[in-house]
Short mmCIF file of C-alpha atoms in Angstrom, two decimals:
data_model
loop_
_atom_site.label_atom_id
_atom_site.label_comp_id
_atom_site.label_asym_id
_atom_site.label_seq_id
_atom_site.Cartn_x
_atom_site.Cartn_y
_atom_site.Cartn_z
CA MET A 1 -0.05 -0.05 -0.08
CA ASP A 2 3.12 2.05 0.06
CA ASN A 3 3.52 5.08 -2.06
CA MET A 4 -0.33 4.92 -2.61
CA VAL A 5 -1.27 6.05 0.37
CA SER A 6 -1.68 9.92 0.71
CA SER A 7 -1.00 11.97 3.67
CA ASN A 8 -4.25 12.41 4.76
CA THR A 9 -5.29 8.98 5.36
CA THR A 10 -4.52 6.56 8.24
CA GLU A 11 -4.36 2.84 8.26
CA GLU A 12 -5.35 0.92 11.08
CA SER A 13 -4.07 -2.63 12.47
CA ASP A 14 -7.12 -4.36 10.93
CA GLY A 15 -6.59 -3.06 7.72
CA LYS A 16 -9.17 -0.75 7.70
CA VAL A 17 -8.58 2.76 6.25
CA GLU A 18 -10.38 6.07 7.50
CA ASN A 19 -10.92 8.52 5.10
CA THR A 20 -11.11 12.42 5.78
CA LYS A 21 -13.81 14.57 4.22
CA PRO A 22 -13.82 14.60 0.47
CA THR A 23 -12.05 17.71 -0.94
CA GLU A 24 -14.05 19.54 -3.81
CA LEU A 25 -12.46 20.32 -6.97
CA PRO A 26 -11.52 23.90 -6.98
CA ALA A 27 -12.84 26.02 -9.81
CA GLY A 28 -10.20 26.36 -12.86
CA ASN A 29 -9.50 26.17 -16.43
CA TYR A 30 -9.65 22.49 -17.03
CA THR A 31 -9.31 20.29 -20.13
CA LEU A 32 -12.13 17.49 -20.13
CA VAL A 33 -11.12 13.96 -21.57
CA SER A 34 -13.51 10.94 -21.56
CA TRP A 35 -11.86 7.76 -21.11
CA ASP A 36 -12.44 3.86 -20.87
CA LEU A 37 -10.62 0.76 -20.35
CA ASP A 38 -11.02 -2.65 -22.06
CA THR A 39 -9.80 -5.30 -19.25
CA THR A 40 -9.41 -8.98 -18.79
CA GLY A 41 -11.83 -9.03 -16.16
CA SER A 42 -13.45 -6.91 -13.28
CA ARG A 43 -11.21 -7.67 -10.43
CA LEU A 44 -8.50 -5.86 -9.01
CA VAL A 45 -5.83 -8.09 -10.05
CA ASP A 46 -6.75 -7.82 -13.77
CA GLU A 47 -4.95 -6.20 -16.54
CA ILE A 48 -5.59 -3.52 -19.29
CA CYS A 49 -6.38 -4.67 -22.74
CA GLN A 50 -7.21 -1.15 -24.24
CA ILE A 51 -6.80 2.31 -23.37
CA GLY A 52 -9.34 4.68 -25.18
CA ALA A 53 -9.65 8.56 -24.56
CA TYR A 54 -11.13 11.35 -26.53
CA THR A 55 -11.54 15.10 -26.96
CA PRO A 56 -13.32 17.08 -29.35
CA THR A 57 -10.14 17.64 -31.08
CA SER A 58 -8.17 14.61 -30.84
CA SER A 59 -8.41 10.97 -29.47
CA PHE A 60 -6.09 8.40 -28.10
CA SER A 61 -6.36 4.48 -28.46
CA GLN A 62 -3.86 1.71 -27.73
CA TYR A 63 -4.18 -2.00 -27.30
CA VAL A 64 -2.00 -3.71 -24.60
CA MET A 65 -0.89 -7.37 -24.69
CA PRO A 66 -1.88 -8.66 -21.12
CA TYR A 67 -0.37 -11.60 -19.35
CA ARG A 68 -3.49 -13.27 -18.19
CA ASP A 69 -6.16 -14.55 -20.48
CA LEU A 70 -9.61 -12.70 -20.54
CA THR A 71 -12.46 -14.02 -18.83
CA GLN A 72 -15.47 -15.39 -20.78
CA ALA A 73 -17.42 -12.32 -19.67
CA ALA A 74 -14.57 -9.99 -20.76
CA ARG A 75 -14.20 -11.74 -24.22
CA ARG A 76 -18.16 -11.32 -24.93
CA ARG A 77 -18.06 -7.98 -23.73
CA HIS A 78 -15.12 -6.71 -25.89
CA ASN A 79 -15.27 -9.16 -28.85
CA ILE A 80 -11.50 -9.92 -28.37
CA ARG A 81 -9.54 -12.54 -27.30
CA ILE A 82 -5.99 -14.13 -26.81
CA ILE A 83 -4.69 -16.33 -29.56
CA THR A 84 -1.34 -18.41 -29.67
CA ILE A 85 0.50 -18.61 -33.40
CA GLY A 86 3.73 -20.78 -32.67
CA ARG A 87 5.45 -19.20 -29.72
CA PHE A 88 3.57 -15.86 -29.81
CA ARG A 89 0.27 -14.59 -28.01
CA MET A 90 -1.71 -11.96 -30.03
CA LEU A 91 -4.81 -10.15 -29.49
CA LYS A 92 -7.31 -10.79 -31.96
CA ASP A 93 -10.66 -8.75 -32.79
CA VAL A 94 -13.04 -11.41 -33.01
CA LYS A 95 -15.74 -9.41 -34.61
CA ARG A 96 -13.72 -7.90 -37.18
CA GLY A 97 -11.56 -11.02 -37.80
CA ARG A 98 -8.15 -9.06 -37.51
CA VAL A 99 -5.17 -9.38 -35.02
CA LEU A 100 -4.62 -6.14 -33.16
CA LYS A 101 -1.39 -3.93 -32.60
CA THR A 102 -0.44 -4.16 -29.32
CA LYS A 103 2.15 -2.69 -26.99
CA SER A 104 3.20 -3.81 -23.43
CA GLU A 105 1.28 -2.10 -20.45
CA VAL A 106 4.17 0.37 -19.51
CA SER A 107 4.41 1.70 -22.87
CA ALA A 108 0.73 2.11 -23.39
CA LEU A 109 0.60 4.01 -20.05
CA THR A 110 3.53 6.30 -20.76
CA ASP A 111 2.14 7.14 -24.24
CA PHE A 112 -1.30 7.80 -22.41
CA ILE A 113 0.33 10.26 -19.98
CA GLN A 114 2.25 11.93 -22.87
CA TRP A 115 -0.82 12.43 -24.89
CA LEU A 116 -3.17 13.68 -21.73
CA SER A 117 0.13 16.46 -20.96
CA GLU A 118 -0.35 17.61 -24.81
CA ALA A 119 -4.24 17.83 -24.42
CA LYS A 120 -3.82 19.75 -21.30
CA GLY A 121 -1.94 22.44 -23.18
CA ASP A 122 -1.49 25.48 -20.85
CA LYS A 123 -4.61 24.90 -18.70
CA ASP A 124 -4.69 24.15 -15.10
CA GLY A 125 -4.95 20.25 -15.59
CA VAL A 126 -6.99 17.34 -17.12
CA VAL A 127 -10.35 16.09 -15.71
CA LEU A 128 -10.87 12.54 -16.84
CA LEU A 129 -14.42 11.72 -17.62
CA LYS A 130 -15.72 8.20 -16.98
CA HIS A 131 -19.09 6.38 -17.08
CA GLU A 132 -19.35 3.10 -14.98
CA ASN A 133 -21.60 2.04 -12.25
CA ARG A 134 -19.25 -0.56 -10.71
CA LYS A 135 -16.32 1.75 -9.92
CA ILE A 136 -13.47 -0.52 -11.11
CA MET A 137 -11.89 1.21 -13.83
CA THR A 138 -10.33 4.13 -11.96
CA PRO A 139 -8.66 1.63 -9.36
CA LEU A 140 -7.48 -0.68 -12.08
CA LEU A 141 -5.63 2.29 -13.98
CA LEU A 142 -4.27 3.57 -10.72
CA GLU A 143 -3.02 0.21 -9.83
CA ALA A 144 -1.46 -0.03 -13.31
CA LEU A 145 0.25 3.15 -13.10
CA GLY A 146 1.58 2.39 -9.41
CA LYS A 147 3.09 -0.68 -10.56
CA TYR A 148 5.47 1.05 -13.00
CA ASN A 149 5.95 4.21 -10.63
CA LEU A 150 4.28 6.47 -12.89
CA MET A 151 2.01 8.12 -10.56
CA ASP A 152 4.16 11.38 -9.96
CA ASP A 153 3.85 12.05 -13.80
CA PHE A 154 0.27 11.17 -14.04
CA ARG A 155 -0.59 13.68 -10.72
CA LYS A 156 1.32 16.61 -12.67
CA VAL A 157 -1.31 16.27 -15.59
CA VAL A 158 -4.67 14.86 -14.11
CA VAL A 159 -6.32 16.56 -11.25
CA GLY A 160 -9.41 14.55 -10.77
CA PHE A 161 -12.05 11.87 -12.10
CA ALA A 162 -15.45 12.85 -13.01
CA ASP A 163 -18.22 10.28 -12.69
CA GLY A 164 -20.52 10.57 -15.77
CA TYR A 165 -22.81 7.78 -14.40
CA ALA A 166 -23.66 9.90 -10.99
CA PHE A 167 -23.97 13.00 -13.49
CA ALA A 168 -26.63 11.63 -15.53
CA GLU A 169 -28.26 9.75 -12.96
CA ASN A 170 -28.89 12.83 -11.08
CA LYS A 171 -29.73 15.15 -14.12
CA CYS A 172 -32.06 12.34 -15.86
CA ALA A 173 -33.65 10.66 -12.83
CA LYS A 174 -37.15 11.88 -13.94
CA SER A 175 -36.56 11.08 -17.61
CA VAL A 176 -34.70 7.91 -17.85
CA ARG A 177 -34.76 4.90 -15.81
CA TYR A 178 -31.53 3.20 -16.72
CA PHE A 179 -28.41 5.04 -16.85
CA THR A 180 -26.13 2.57 -18.66
CA LEU A 181 -24.05 4.07 -21.41
CA ARG A 182 -26.11 2.12 -24.24
CA THR A 183 -29.35 3.17 -23.00
CA LEU A 184 -28.38 6.79 -22.55
CA THR A 185 -26.67 6.65 -26.25
CA SER A 186 -30.03 5.27 -27.61
CA ILE A 187 -32.32 7.71 -25.68
CA LEU A 188 -30.26 10.92 -25.97
CA LEU A 189 -28.13 10.76 -29.24
CA HIS A 190 -30.68 8.40 -30.85
CA ARG A 191 -28.35 5.73 -32.03
CA ASP A 192 -29.34 2.43 -31.63
CA ASP A 193 -26.52 0.84 -33.53
CA GLN A 194 -23.74 2.37 -31.62
CA GLU A 195 -20.69 0.02 -31.34
CA LEU A 196 -19.49 0.02 -27.86
CA ASP A 197 -17.52 -2.93 -27.71
CA HIS A 198 -14.29 -1.08 -27.45
CA ALA A 199 -12.76 1.30 -25.38
CA HIS A 200 -12.30 4.19 -27.88
CA ASN A 201 -15.89 3.97 -28.90
CA ARG A 202 -17.16 4.23 -25.77
CA ALA A 203 -14.99 7.19 -24.71
CA GLN A 204 -16.38 9.35 -27.59
CA ALA A 205 -20.02 8.47 -26.50
CA ILE A 206 -19.38 9.12 -22.85
CA TYR A 207 -18.22 12.66 -23.97
CA GLU A 208 -21.22 13.02 -26.25
CA VAL A 209 -23.94 11.72 -23.63
CA ALA A 210 -22.23 13.95 -20.82
CA THR A 211 -22.42 17.04 -23.32
CA ASN A 212 -26.24 16.15 -23.91
CA VAL A 213 -27.07 15.68 -20.28
CA ALA A 214 -25.03 19.29 -19.40
CA GLY A 215 -27.59 21.10 -21.63
CA LEU A 216 -25.42 21.56 -24.63
CA GLU A 217 -26.76 20.01 -28.12
CA ASN A 218 -23.88 18.29 -29.16
CA LEU A 219 -20.10 18.45 -29.96
CA ASP A 220 -20.16 21.34 -32.30
CA ALA A 221 -20.91 23.57 -29.26
CA ILE A 222 -17.57 22.52 -27.82
CA LYS A 223 -15.61 22.74 -31.36
CA ASP A 224 -17.05 26.18 -32.12
CA PRO A 225 -13.83 28.39 -32.08
CA GLU A 226 -15.66 31.37 -30.56
CA LYS A 227 -18.23 29.56 -27.92
CA GLY A 228 -16.36 26.63 -27.34
CA PRO A 229 -14.14 27.35 -24.43
CA LYS A 230 -17.02 28.78 -22.61
CA ASN A 231 -19.50 26.09 -23.36
CA LEU A 232 -16.52 23.62 -22.18
CA ALA A 233 -16.39 25.74 -18.98
CA ILE A 234 -20.17 25.05 -18.65
CA LEU A 235 -19.56 21.51 -18.81
CA VAL A 236 -16.74 21.03 -16.53
CA ASP A 237 -18.58 23.31 -13.87
CA ALA A 238 -21.59 20.91 -14.02
CA LEU A 239 -19.34 17.85 -13.54
CA ARG A 240 -17.36 19.29 -10.73
CA PRO A 241 -19.77 18.30 -7.83
CA PHE A 242 -19.54 14.45 -9.20
CA THR A 243 -15.78 14.97 -9.34
CA LEU A 244 -13.08 13.36 -6.94
CA THR A 245 -9.56 14.28 -6.83
CA VAL A 246 -6.54 11.90 -7.52
CA SER A 247 -5.74 11.92 -3.75
CA GLU A 248 -9.47 10.94 -3.09
CA GLU A 249 -9.26 8.03 -5.71
CA GLU A 250 -5.99 6.77 -4.48
CA ASN A 251 -7.42 6.44 -0.81
CA SER A 252 -10.45 4.54 -2.35
CA LEU A 253 -8.08 2.19 -3.98
CA VAL A 254 -6.19 1.45 -0.43
CA ASN A 255 -9.80 0.98 0.95
CA LEU A 256 -10.34 -1.71 -2.15
CA ARG A 257 -7.33 -3.06 -1.28
CA ALA A 258 -8.00 -3.73 2.36
CA THR A 259 -11.50 -4.73 1.41
CA VAL A 260 -9.98 -7.81 -1.01
CA VAL A 261 -7.63 -8.79 1.90
CA ARG A 262 -10.62 -9.33 4.21
CA GLN A 263 -12.40 -11.13 1.57
CA ASP A 264 -9.69 -13.34 0.74
CA SER A 265 -9.46 -14.00 4.46
CA PHE A 266 -12.96 -15.72 4.55
CA ARG A 267 -12.00 -18.19 1.61
CA PRO A 268 -11.92 -21.33 3.96
CA VAL A 269 -15.08 -20.43 5.45
CA PHE A 270 -16.94 -20.12 2.14
CA ALA A 271 -15.05 -22.81 0.16
CA ALA A 272 -17.69 -25.33 0.33
CA MET A 273 -20.29 -23.07 -1.02
CA LEU A 274 -18.06 -21.51 -4.01
CA SER A 275 -17.62 -24.93 -5.11
CA ARG A 276 -21.05 -25.83 -5.70
CA ASN A 277 -23.59 -24.42 -8.15
CA SER A 278 -23.80 -20.73 -9.46
CA ARG A 279 -26.72 -20.26 -7.03
CA GLU A 280 -24.76 -21.13 -4.23
CA ARG A 281 -21.72 -19.31 -5.12
CA GLN A 282 -23.80 -16.04 -5.59
CA ARG A 283 -25.45 -16.79 -2.17
CA ALA A 284 -21.86 -17.07 -0.80
CA PHE A 285 -20.52 -14.00 -2.32
CA ASN A 286 -23.63 -12.11 -0.72
CA LEU A 287 -22.96 -13.40 2.78
CA ARG A 288 -19.25 -12.69 2.55
CA ASN A 289 -19.80 -9.30 1.21
CA ILE A 290 -22.16 -8.45 4.35
CA LEU A 291 -19.40 -9.69 6.69
CA VAL A 292 -16.71 -7.58 4.81
CA GLY A 293 -18.99 -4.41 4.76
CA ALA A 294 -19.24 -4.71 8.37
CA GLY A 295 -15.57 -4.72 9.05
CA LEU A 296 -14.95 -8.19 9.74
CA ASN A 297 -12.41 -10.61 9.03
CA TYR A 298 -11.54 -14.30 9.56
CA GLU A 299 -9.24 -13.53 12.52
CA SER A 300 -12.01 -11.59 14.40
CA THR A 301 -14.55 -14.42 13.97
CA ARG A 302 -12.14 -17.06 15.07
CA LEU A 303 -11.19 -14.96 18.26
CA ALA A 304 -14.88 -14.69 19.14
CA HIS A 305 -15.27 -18.27 18.75
CA GLU A 306 -12.27 -19.31 20.58
CA LYS A 307 -13.47 -17.17 23.57
CA SER A 308 -17.46 -17.93 23.85
CA GLY A 309 -18.12 -20.42 21.29
CA VAL A 310 -21.39 -20.13 19.25
CA GLU A 311 -22.78 -17.24 21.55
CA GLY A 312 -19.56 -15.37 20.95
CA VAL A 313 -19.94 -15.64 17.04
CA LYS A 314 -23.70 -14.66 17.55
CA THR A 315 -22.83 -11.68 19.47
CA LEU A 316 -20.36 -10.62 16.96
CA VAL A 317 -22.48 -10.98 14.10
CA SER A 318 -25.60 -9.29 15.55
CA GLU A 319 -23.81 -6.23 17.08
CA ALA A 320 -21.58 -5.46 13.78
CA VAL A 321 -23.65 -6.69 10.95
CA GLN A 322 -27.00 -4.84 9.71
CA ALA A 323 -28.80 -7.44 7.61
CA LYS A 324 -31.72 -9.53 7.67
CA VAL A 325 -32.75 -12.11 10.14
CA LYS A 326 -32.41 -14.99 7.56
CA ASP A 327 -28.86 -13.51 6.58
CA LEU A 328 -27.78 -13.24 10.19
CA ASP A 329 -28.83 -17.02 11.02
CA ASP A 330 -26.93 -18.10 7.65
CA LEU A 331 -23.60 -16.36 8.54
CA VAL A 332 -24.02 -17.74 12.05
CA ARG A 333 -24.54 -21.34 10.64
CA ILE A 334 -21.81 -21.13 8.17
CA LEU A 335 -19.43 -19.58 10.57
CA MET A 336 -20.02 -22.71 13.20
CA GLU A 337 -20.06 -25.15 10.44
CA HIS A 338 -16.17 -23.92 9.59
CA PHE A 339 -15.13 -23.77 13.33
CA ALA A 340 -17.07 -26.64 14.81
CA PRO A 341 -17.88 -29.37 11.92
CA GLU A 342 -18.42 -31.96 14.65
CA ASP A 343 -21.20 -30.11 16.21
CA TYR A 344 -22.52 -28.44 13.25
CA PRO A 345 -22.44 -30.74 10.39
CA LYS A 346 -22.52 -29.03 6.63
CA SER A 347 -25.64 -29.18 5.05
CA VAL A 348 -25.44 -29.95 1.41
CA PRO A 349 -28.34 -28.57 -0.62
CA THR A 350 -30.26 -30.52 -3.23
CA GLU A 351 -30.22 -29.61 -6.76
CA LYS A 352 -33.08 -27.94 -8.12
CA ILE A 353 -34.52 -29.98 -10.87
CA VAL A 354 -35.74 -28.05 -14.04
CA ARG A 355 -38.65 -30.03 -16.02
CA ASN A 356 -38.68 -30.57 -19.58
CA GLY A 357 -42.02 -28.51 -19.61
CA ASN A 358 -40.03 -25.18 -18.54
CA ARG A 359 -37.60 -25.33 -21.40
CA ARG A 360 -37.35 -21.93 -23.64
CA ASP A 361 -35.87 -21.28 -27.17
CA SER A 362 -33.48 -18.35 -27.67
CA SER A 363 -36.52 -15.82 -28.28
CA GLY A 364 -37.43 -16.78 -24.55
CA LYS A 365 -40.74 -18.60 -25.59
CA ARG A 366 -41.84 -21.89 -23.84
CA VAL A 367 -40.88 -25.06 -25.81
CA ARG A 368 -43.70 -27.76 -26.06
CA VAL A 369 -41.93 -30.76 -25.15
CA LYS A 370 -43.72 -34.43 -24.73
CA SER A 371 -43.16 -36.24 -21.26
CA GLU A 372 -41.03 -39.32 -21.32
CA SER A 373 -43.71 -41.56 -20.16
CA LYS A 374 -46.14 -40.60 -23.17
CA GLY A 375 -43.23 -40.31 -25.91
CA LYS A 376 -42.66 -44.10 -25.51
CA LYS A 377 -43.96 -47.05 -27.42
CA ILE A 378 -43.38 -50.66 -26.69
CA GLN A 379 -43.25 -52.68 -29.87
CA ASN A 380 -42.28 -56.40 -29.96
CA GLY A 381 -40.49 -56.18 -26.58
CA GLU A 382 -38.53 -53.01 -27.73
CA VAL A 383 -39.07 -49.58 -26.03
CA THR A 384 -39.27 -47.07 -28.76
CA VAL A 385 -38.11 -43.09 -27.88
CA GLY A 386 -40.66 -40.78 -29.38
CA SER A 387 -38.70 -37.49 -30.03
CA ILE A 388 -35.09 -36.16 -29.86
CA GLY A 389 -36.26 -34.00 -26.38
CA GLU A 390 -36.80 -37.29 -24.42
CA ILE A 391 -33.24 -38.65 -24.75
CA GLY A 392 -31.53 -35.34 -24.89
CA ALA A 393 -30.51 -33.41 -28.24
CA GLY A 394 -27.71 -34.85 -29.99
CA ASP A 395 -27.52 -38.23 -28.10
CA ALA A 396 -29.35 -39.92 -31.01
CA PRO A 397 -31.45 -39.65 -34.04
CA SER A 398 -35.45 -39.51 -33.65
CA ASP A 399 -35.46 -42.97 -35.21
CA THR A 400 -33.36 -44.75 -32.57
CA THR A 401 -34.80 -47.48 -30.50
CA LEU A 402 -33.34 -49.32 -27.36
CA ASP A 403 -33.13 -52.89 -27.99
CA THR A 404 -34.09 -54.06 -24.16
CA THR A 405 -34.11 -57.85 -25.41
CA ALA A 406 -30.51 -57.92 -25.91
CA SER A 407 -28.05 -59.00 -23.35
CA SER A 408 -26.94 -55.99 -20.90
CA PRO A 409 -25.87 -53.42 -21.62
CA CYS A 410 -28.37 -52.30 -24.06
CA LYS A 411 -27.53 -51.89 -27.49
CA LEU A 412 -29.10 -49.12 -29.97
CA VAL A 413 -30.67 -50.42 -32.86
CA THR A 414 -32.31 -48.24 -35.66
CA SER A 415 -36.09 -48.66 -36.23
CA SER A 416 -35.41 -49.76 -40.01
CA THR A 417 -34.65 -53.19 -38.89
CA GLN A 418 -38.32 -53.27 -37.36
CA SER A 419 -41.50 -54.72 -39.32
CA GLY A 420 -43.48 -51.80 -37.74
CA ASP A 421 -43.81 -48.18 -38.10
CA SER A 422 -40.90 -45.56 -37.42
CA SER A 423 -40.67 -43.29 -34.46
CA PRO A 424 -42.73 -40.10 -34.83
CA PRO A 425 -40.72 -36.92 -35.94
CA PRO A 426 -39.20 -34.47 -33.49
CA LEU A 427 -41.35 -31.62 -32.88
CA GLU A 428 -40.57 -28.32 -34.89
CA ASN A 429 -40.12 -26.07 -31.82
CA GLU A 430 -37.84 -28.67 -29.75
CA VAL A 431 -34.20 -27.19 -29.10
CA ALA A 432 -31.00 -28.51 -27.57
CA SER A 433 -30.43 -27.84 -23.84
CA ALA A 434 -28.31 -24.95 -23.08
CA ASP A 435 -24.65 -25.83 -22.38
CA SER A 436 -23.51 -25.32 -18.69
CA SER A 437 -21.38 -22.43 -18.29
CA THR A 438 -17.96 -16.72 -13.92
CA HIS A 439 -15.29 -12.07 -11.26
#
């Protein structure tokens, strides 16, 4: 946590960081730059794949070759993936079918700071405008800058980070229900086919949406040689209440690191739930976040159990955590299953069975599937399967039967060997069951 901790923060022994009152960005003559990142995932340990930035007069775009592979969600979101040709790893644009020209992370960040310095010119500094709800892009950028000791150069150019999502949420609360970039682009800019898969595309859209929300007609109001500087000052002043200084974002990064440490400390407690189905994993994440949000870690719960047993755990959880009664009961049960497994045996939930009648196709419509008992016919001592949906899509064609008269195990024979009629054809709306599939 080292050089990333500024002088107005104090770190306590349990890893929690106290922030002082946020400092409002002072009025000044600033350059507004919208930006975004493509990353390998949404965790603090993930890496940058692309840096995109935009101003009405210039833009920046640079792809980065990461060391780790992209998660499945990141591949789908950005339409890029890593391929290997011989001994070389490359970044490929899946949608456009071309290999992307990349640089190392340190080179890309150095070029980005240089470009920001040129965009700043003789003004007081640069305000970076982002648009996201999960608050992960800024920590990832600061983490990467700190890794290569580039924070000093970055502070000389950038003075703060403006939150375009909060800005739109505050100004458009009565007219818009959702504030994602794609929704605002469609509603405010009337572009339903806007490509937002890459960072440089999103950076331009972020600038245009903020300009529209601030009451300016379009980017021409900023590009105008006479009225442009005045309109830009209006836009920056409108964003100032939603802007955090670089020091405050650094403090938030320290808090996020401490949160990650507390989350990792509970890994032995929730290991069993995290190895189950997606529903159980999501439940484990929610319960763990409740403990972490209350400032608890593994050591504090262990000491409470050693001191007073189950009553100590109940007292600690009830006093520190504010949650529903069911969540509190589940937390106490899970903690006691870990600390006293002989007294609290772990419960294994039963898998929820999804019946054939609940299948849906890609458009969301319910699919009509025959029940297994009605779809089978007995002919000459053989069981005939009625349709593909009854034996699983891809298992066998619709005219396949099971020869029950043969010796075990049963062998598949086609109905062409029978003297009777063949199996009925599959239903038109029958579809294959979805393949099972993540931050």
